[in-house]
Each structure stands twice: as C-alpha cells, then as structure tokens.
Coordinates of C-alpha atoms and ligand atoms in Angstrom, one line a residue:
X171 CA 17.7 -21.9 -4.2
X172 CA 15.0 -19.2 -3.6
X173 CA 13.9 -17.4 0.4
X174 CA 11.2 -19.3 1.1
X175 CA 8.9 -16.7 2.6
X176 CA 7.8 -18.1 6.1
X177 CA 4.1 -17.0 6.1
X178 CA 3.4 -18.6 9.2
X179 CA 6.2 -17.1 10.4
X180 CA 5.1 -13.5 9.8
X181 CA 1.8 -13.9 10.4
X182 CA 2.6 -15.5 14.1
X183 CA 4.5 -11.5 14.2
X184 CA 1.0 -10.4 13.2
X185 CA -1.3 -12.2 15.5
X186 CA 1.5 -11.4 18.6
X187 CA 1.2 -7.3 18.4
X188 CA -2.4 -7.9 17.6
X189 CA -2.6 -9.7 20.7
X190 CA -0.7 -7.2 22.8
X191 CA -2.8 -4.8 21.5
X192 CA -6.4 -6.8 22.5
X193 CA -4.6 -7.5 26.3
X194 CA -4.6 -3.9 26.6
X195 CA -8.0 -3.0 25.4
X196 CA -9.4 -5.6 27.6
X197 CA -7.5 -3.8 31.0
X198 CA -9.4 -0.5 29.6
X199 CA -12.6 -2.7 29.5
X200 CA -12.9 -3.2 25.7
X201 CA -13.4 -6.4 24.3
X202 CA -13.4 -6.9 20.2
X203 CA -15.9 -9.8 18.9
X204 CA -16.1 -11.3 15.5
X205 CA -19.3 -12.9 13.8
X206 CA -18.6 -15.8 11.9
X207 CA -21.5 -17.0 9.7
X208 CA -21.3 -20.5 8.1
X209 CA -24.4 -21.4 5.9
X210 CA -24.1 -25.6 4.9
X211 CA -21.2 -27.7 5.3
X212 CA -18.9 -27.4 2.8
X213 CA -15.4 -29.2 4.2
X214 CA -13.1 -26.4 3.2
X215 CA -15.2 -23.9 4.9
X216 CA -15.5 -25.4 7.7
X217 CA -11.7 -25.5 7.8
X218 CA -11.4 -22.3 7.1
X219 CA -13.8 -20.9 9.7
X220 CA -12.4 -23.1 12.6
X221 CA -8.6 -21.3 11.3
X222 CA -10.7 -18.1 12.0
X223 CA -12.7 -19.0 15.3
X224 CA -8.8 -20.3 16.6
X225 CA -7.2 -17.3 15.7
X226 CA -9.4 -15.1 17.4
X227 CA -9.3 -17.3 20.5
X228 CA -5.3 -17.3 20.2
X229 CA -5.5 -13.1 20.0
X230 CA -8.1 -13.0 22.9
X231 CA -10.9 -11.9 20.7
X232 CA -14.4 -12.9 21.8
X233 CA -15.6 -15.0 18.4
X234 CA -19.3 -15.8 18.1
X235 CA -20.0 -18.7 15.4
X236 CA -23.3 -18.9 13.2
X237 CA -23.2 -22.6 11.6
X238 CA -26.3 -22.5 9.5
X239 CA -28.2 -25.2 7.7
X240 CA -27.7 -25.4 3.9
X241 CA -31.6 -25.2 3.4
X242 CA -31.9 -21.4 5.1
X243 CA -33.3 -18.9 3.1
X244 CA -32.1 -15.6 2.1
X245 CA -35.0 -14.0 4.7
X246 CA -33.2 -15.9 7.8
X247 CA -29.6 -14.9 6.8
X248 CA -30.5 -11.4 6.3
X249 CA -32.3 -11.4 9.4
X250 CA -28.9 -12.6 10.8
X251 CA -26.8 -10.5 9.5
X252 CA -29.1 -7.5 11.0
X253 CA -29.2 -8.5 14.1
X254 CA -25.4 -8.5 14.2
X255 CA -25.1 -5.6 12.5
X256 CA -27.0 -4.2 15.9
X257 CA -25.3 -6.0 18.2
X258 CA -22.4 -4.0 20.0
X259 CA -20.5 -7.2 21.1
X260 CA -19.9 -7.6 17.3
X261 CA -17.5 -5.2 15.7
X262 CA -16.7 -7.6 12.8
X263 CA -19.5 -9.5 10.6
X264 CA -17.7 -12.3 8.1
X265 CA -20.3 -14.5 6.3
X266 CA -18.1 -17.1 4.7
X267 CA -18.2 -17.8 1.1
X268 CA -19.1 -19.6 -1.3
X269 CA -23.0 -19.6 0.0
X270 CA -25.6 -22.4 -1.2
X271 CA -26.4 -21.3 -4.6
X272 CA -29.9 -20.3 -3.8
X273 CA -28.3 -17.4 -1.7
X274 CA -26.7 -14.8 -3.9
X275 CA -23.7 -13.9 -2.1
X276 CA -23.7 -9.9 -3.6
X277 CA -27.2 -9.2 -1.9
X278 CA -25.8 -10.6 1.6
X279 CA -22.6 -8.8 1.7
X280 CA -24.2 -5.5 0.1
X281 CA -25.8 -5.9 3.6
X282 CA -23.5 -5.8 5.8
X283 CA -22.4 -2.8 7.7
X284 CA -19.5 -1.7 5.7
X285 CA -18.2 -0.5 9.3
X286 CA -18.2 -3.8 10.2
X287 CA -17.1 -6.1 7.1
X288 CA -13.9 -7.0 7.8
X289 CA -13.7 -8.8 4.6
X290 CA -13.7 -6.0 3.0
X291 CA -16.2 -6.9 0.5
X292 CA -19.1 -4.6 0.6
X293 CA -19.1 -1.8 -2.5
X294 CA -18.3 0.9 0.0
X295 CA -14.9 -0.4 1.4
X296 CA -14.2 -1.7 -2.3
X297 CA -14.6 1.7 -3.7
X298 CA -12.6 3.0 -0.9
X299 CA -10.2 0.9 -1.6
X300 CA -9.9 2.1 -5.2
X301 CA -9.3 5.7 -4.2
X302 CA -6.7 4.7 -1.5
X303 CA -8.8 5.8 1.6
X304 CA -9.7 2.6 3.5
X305 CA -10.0 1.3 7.0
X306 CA -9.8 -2.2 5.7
X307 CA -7.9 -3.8 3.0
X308 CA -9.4 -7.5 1.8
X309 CA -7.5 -10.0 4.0
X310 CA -5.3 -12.3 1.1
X311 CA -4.1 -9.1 -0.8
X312 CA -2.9 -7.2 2.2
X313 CA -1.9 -10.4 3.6
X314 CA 0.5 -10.9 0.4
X315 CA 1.7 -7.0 0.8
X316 CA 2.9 -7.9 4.0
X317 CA 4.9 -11.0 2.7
X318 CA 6.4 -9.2 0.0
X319 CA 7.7 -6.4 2.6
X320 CA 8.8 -9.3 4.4
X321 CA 11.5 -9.9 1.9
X322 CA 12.6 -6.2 2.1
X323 CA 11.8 -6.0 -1.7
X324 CA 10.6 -2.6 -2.7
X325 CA 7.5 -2.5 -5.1
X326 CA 8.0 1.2 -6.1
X327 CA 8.9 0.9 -9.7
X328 CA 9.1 -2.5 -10.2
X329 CA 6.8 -5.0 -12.7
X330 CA 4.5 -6.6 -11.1
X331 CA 2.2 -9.2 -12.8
X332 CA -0.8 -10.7 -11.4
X333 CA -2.3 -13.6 -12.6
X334 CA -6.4 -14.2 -11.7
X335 CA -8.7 -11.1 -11.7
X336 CA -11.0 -12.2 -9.3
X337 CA -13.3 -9.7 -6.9
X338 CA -11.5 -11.4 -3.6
X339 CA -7.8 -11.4 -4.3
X340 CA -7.2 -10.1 -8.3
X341 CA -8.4 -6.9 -9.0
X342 CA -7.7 -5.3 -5.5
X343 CA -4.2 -7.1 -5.2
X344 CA -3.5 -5.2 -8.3
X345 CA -4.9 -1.9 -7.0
X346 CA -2.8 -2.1 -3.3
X347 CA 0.5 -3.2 -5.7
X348 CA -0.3 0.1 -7.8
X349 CA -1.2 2.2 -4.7
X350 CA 3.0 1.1 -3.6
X351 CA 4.1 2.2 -7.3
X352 CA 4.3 -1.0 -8.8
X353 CA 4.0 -0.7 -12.4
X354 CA 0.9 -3.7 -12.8
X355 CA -0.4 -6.3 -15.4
X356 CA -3.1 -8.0 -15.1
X357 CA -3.5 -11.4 -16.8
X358 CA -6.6 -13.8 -16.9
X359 CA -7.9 -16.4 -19.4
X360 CA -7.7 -14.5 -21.9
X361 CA -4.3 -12.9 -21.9
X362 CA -2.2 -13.7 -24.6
X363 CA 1.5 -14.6 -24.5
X364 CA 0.9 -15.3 -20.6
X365 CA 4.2 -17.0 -20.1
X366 CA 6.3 -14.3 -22.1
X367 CA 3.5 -11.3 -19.7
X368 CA 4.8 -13.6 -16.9
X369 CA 8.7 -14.0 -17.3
X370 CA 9.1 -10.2 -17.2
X371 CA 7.5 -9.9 -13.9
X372 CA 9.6 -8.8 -10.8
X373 CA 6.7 -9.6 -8.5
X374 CA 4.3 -12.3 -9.6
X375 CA 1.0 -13.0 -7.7
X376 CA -0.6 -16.3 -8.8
X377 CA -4.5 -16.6 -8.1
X378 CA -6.1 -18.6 -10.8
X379 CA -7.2 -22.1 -9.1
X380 CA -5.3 -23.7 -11.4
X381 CA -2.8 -26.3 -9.6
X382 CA 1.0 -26.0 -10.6
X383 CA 0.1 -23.8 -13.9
X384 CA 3.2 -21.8 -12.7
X385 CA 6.4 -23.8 -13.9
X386 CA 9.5 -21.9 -13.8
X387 CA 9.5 -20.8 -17.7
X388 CA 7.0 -18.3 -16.6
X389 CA 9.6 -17.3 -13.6
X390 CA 12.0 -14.6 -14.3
X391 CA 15.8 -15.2 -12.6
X392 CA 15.0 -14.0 -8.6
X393 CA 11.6 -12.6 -8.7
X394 CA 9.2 -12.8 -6.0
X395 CA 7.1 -15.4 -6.6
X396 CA 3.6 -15.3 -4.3
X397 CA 1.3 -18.0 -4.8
X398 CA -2.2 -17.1 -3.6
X399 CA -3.6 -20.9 -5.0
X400 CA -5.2 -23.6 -2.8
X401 CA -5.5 -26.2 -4.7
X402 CA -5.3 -30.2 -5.4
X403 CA -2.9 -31.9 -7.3
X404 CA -3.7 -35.0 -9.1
X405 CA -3.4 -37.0 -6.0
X406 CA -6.1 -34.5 -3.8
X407 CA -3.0 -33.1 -2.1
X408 CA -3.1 -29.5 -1.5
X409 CA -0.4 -27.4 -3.7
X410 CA -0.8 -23.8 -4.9
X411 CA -0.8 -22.5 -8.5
X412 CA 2.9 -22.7 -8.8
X413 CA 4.9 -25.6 -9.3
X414 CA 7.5 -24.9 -6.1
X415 CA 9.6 -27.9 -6.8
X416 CA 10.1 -26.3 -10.6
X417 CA 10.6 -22.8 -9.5
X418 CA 12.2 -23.0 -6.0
X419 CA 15.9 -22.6 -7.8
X420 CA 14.9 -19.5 -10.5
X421 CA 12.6 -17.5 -7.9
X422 CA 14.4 -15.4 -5.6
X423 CA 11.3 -15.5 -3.1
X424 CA 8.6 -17.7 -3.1
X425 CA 5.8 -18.9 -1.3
X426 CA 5.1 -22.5 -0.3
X427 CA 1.5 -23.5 -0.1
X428 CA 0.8 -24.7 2.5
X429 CA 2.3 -21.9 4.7
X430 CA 2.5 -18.9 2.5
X431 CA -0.6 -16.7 2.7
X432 CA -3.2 -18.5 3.8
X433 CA -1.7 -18.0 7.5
X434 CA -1.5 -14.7 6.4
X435 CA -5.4 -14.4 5.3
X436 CA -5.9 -15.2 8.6
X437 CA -3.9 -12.8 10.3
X438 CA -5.7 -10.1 8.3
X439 CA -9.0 -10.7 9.5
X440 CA -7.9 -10.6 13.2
X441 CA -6.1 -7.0 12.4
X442 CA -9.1 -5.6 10.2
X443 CA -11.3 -6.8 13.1
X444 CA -9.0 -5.0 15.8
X445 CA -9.7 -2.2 13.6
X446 CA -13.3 -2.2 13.4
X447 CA -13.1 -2.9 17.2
X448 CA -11.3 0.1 18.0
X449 CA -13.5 2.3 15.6
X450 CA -16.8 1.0 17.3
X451 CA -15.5 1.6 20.6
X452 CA -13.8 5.3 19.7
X453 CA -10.4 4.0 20.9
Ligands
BQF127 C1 -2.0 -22.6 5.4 C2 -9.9 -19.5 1.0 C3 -10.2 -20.2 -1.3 C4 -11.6 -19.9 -1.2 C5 -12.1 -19.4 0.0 C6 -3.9 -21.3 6.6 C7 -6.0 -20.9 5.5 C8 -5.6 -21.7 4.4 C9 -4.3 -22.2 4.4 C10 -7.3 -20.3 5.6 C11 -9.2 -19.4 2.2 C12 -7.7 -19.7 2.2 C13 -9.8 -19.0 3.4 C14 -3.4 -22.1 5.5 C15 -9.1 -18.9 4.7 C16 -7.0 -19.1 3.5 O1 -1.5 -23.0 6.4 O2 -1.5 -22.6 4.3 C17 -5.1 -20.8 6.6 O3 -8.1 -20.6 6.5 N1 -7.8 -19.5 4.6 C18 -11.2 -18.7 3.4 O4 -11.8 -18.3 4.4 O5 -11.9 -18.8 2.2 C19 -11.3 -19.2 1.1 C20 -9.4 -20.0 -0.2

C-alpha cells in the first residue's frame, strides 16, 4: 500500500506560516489584498473562487471579489483589471479562468501587472520562469513541488514523466521538475507508447482531464504518483486522472483527488500573493 500524500495536510503547514507571516505585517501596519475577478457563473468557478476568498480570510488577507455578469465586454473587464492594477490595496490581481468565450483570456491576462499576477500567467513571469528567475511560480506546479518534497523524495536525477502539456500546469511543471534536475518527458495526445513512456517514470505528474486514464500498468513499482486531474467519473463524482483504487498498492506515493493538490493550488496563491504583497510594500 502506497503514502498517501496528505495535501491538505501540507497545505494547512502552508497557509499556518503564511499566516504568521500576514499577523506580523499587519502589527507593522501592512495589510496584503487579493483581487478576485469572476466573469459568469460557471459552478466550478465559483467553487473555486470561494476556496480562494476563504483562504485568504483563514490567512488574514484582505480579499476583494469582482463577480461579473457573463454578458460584460472585453472594454469593462479591462477597465477592471486597470483599475486594480492602480489600486494599492491590491497587491494580487487573479481573473479566474475559463472566461465567456467572447473574452479572449490571453489579451486579459497579457494585461495584468505582471507584478501583480499571482497566477503567474502573464508572458513576463512565464518567461521568467523559463530562465529560473521568478518571484512567482504558477500555483498547481509549485503546489505539486511541494508535495513531492513532502515525501522526502529527491528529484535530482531521477525520471520524471509528465503527462498533459498544458500552458497552466504541463509545460511549467516540467520546467520547475527540470530546474531540480529531474531528467523530464513530456507526453500528450500524441505520444506514442505512453504506457511503456509512463512505467519508467520515477515521478509521474498526471494532467490530462481524462478521468482514471492512469491504471497501475502505467505505474512503475513505488513511484511517486501526483495526480493534477479534477475530473468526473461515470457517475459525476469527482476523481482525478488516475485510477487510486488500481494504483494505491504499486505507487509508493500518490495523491488522492480530492485532497492532493487542489488544497495545494490554493495554498500557492495565498504565498505568491504574500509575495507580491511584500514587494509592493518594500518589506
Ligand atoms: C480539493 C482548477 C481546473 C480548471 C481550473 C481544493 C480546489 C480544488 C480541489 C481548488 C482548480 C483546481 C482551481 C480541492 C482551484 C484547484 O480539496 O481537492 C481546492 O479550488 N482549485 C481553479 O481555480 O481553477 C481550475 C482546476
């Protein structure tokens, strides 16, 4: 039977230095705010966001909520997004996506302050991300570093296989596995011989959307297994992109979903947004 990494667990770790951190800021007079923009009423977002504006409540950050209707234009959310990229009670901006299709997402975040995107999104803090110079990491990715070092695995060296090569969690998850040494593969729809790619893997980061595509012939004997999925099984229930019941005795580590990084994700935000705090106010 595998560790099953506790991400609520360490993320509860997170969110308690974070908040010891935002206690003493506030005795100096500092206080850190996040922005969270909402734009139509997706069910999942909203989820999402209220995990957001609760975390920031449970640190002691000041959280200011922009629920939009789906029908605003692209004029009224960039408007938005200016004005809270000139507000000083805001040191992070988060517009959460996916936005109404009439809003192209890529013009919205390339307006952002990069000083203040905490998701890490804008071109500036991706490419600075690339190079290894960053003040923010993208919250799942650095959320699933932190499980990993839970587990007192070390990546230096090791195979690591990521699955999903999406702009949010693929690509950089692969880039902050290679910036620890990992040796990194990754696979997408395309990838042939994805189960053989996968059964090598010492590490294996699932993000596909694809519920329980992971089965344990793709696991090799005590790897880490981290599944990044939130997904539905046949009966709407939420599960991951890995099979846990199949792979819970090969794995060495794994992640359950729900429980494994999402509460991480979370924890993320609230310490890229202490970060951008702390830069704003020149602590
Ligand atoms: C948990 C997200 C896909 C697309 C856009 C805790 C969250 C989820 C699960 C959460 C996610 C996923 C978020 C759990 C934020 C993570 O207990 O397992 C927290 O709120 N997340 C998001 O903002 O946008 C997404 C997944």
């Amino acid at each position: 039977m595998a560790n099953i990494i506790d991400g609520k667990a360490v993320s509860a770790q997170v969110k308690e230095n974070i908040k010891a951190e935002a206690a003493e800021l506030k005795a100096k007079g500092i206080e850190i705010g996040l922005a969270v923009v909402i734009v139509g009423d997706d069910p999942a977002s909203q989820v999402y966001v209220r995990n957001k504006e609760k975390a920031c409540e449970y640190v002691g950050f000041n959280s200011y909520k922009y629920a939009l209707p789906a029908e605003t234009t692209e004029e009224e959310l960039l408007a938005l997004v200016d004005k809270l990229n000139n507000d000083d009670n805001v040191d992070g901006i988060l517009v959460q996506l996916p936005l109404p299709k009439h809003l192209d997402d890529k013009l919205i975040i390339n307006n952002i302050r990069p000083d203040k995107d905490v998701d890490a999104f804008h071109p500036v803090n991706v490419g600075k991300i690339m190079i290894g110079d960053y003040s923010f990491l993208p919250c799942t990715p650095a959320g699933v570093m932190e499980l990993i070092h839970s587990t007192g695995v070390v990546v230096s060296g090791k195979k690591c296989v990521v699955v999903g090569r999406s702009n949010i969690v693929g690509k950089p998850m692969a880039m902050l596995l290679l910036h620890e040494s990992g040796t990194v593969t990754i696979c997408h729809s395309k990838t042939q011989d994805l189960k053989e790619v996968c059964s090598q893997a010492d590490i294996l980061v699932a993000a596909v959307g694809r519920p329980k595509m992971i089965t344990a012939d793709y696991v090799k004997e005590g790897a880490v297994v981290i599944d990044v999925g939130m997904d539905r099984d046949e009966n709407g229930k939420l599960c991951g992109d890995v099979d846990f019941e199949d792979c819970k005795e090969k794995a060495g580590y794994i992640t359950p979903v729900p429980g494994g990084v999402g509460p991480m994700t979370i924890a993320m935000l609230m310490k890229n947004t202490l970060t951008a705090g702390k830069l704003h106010k020149g602590v």
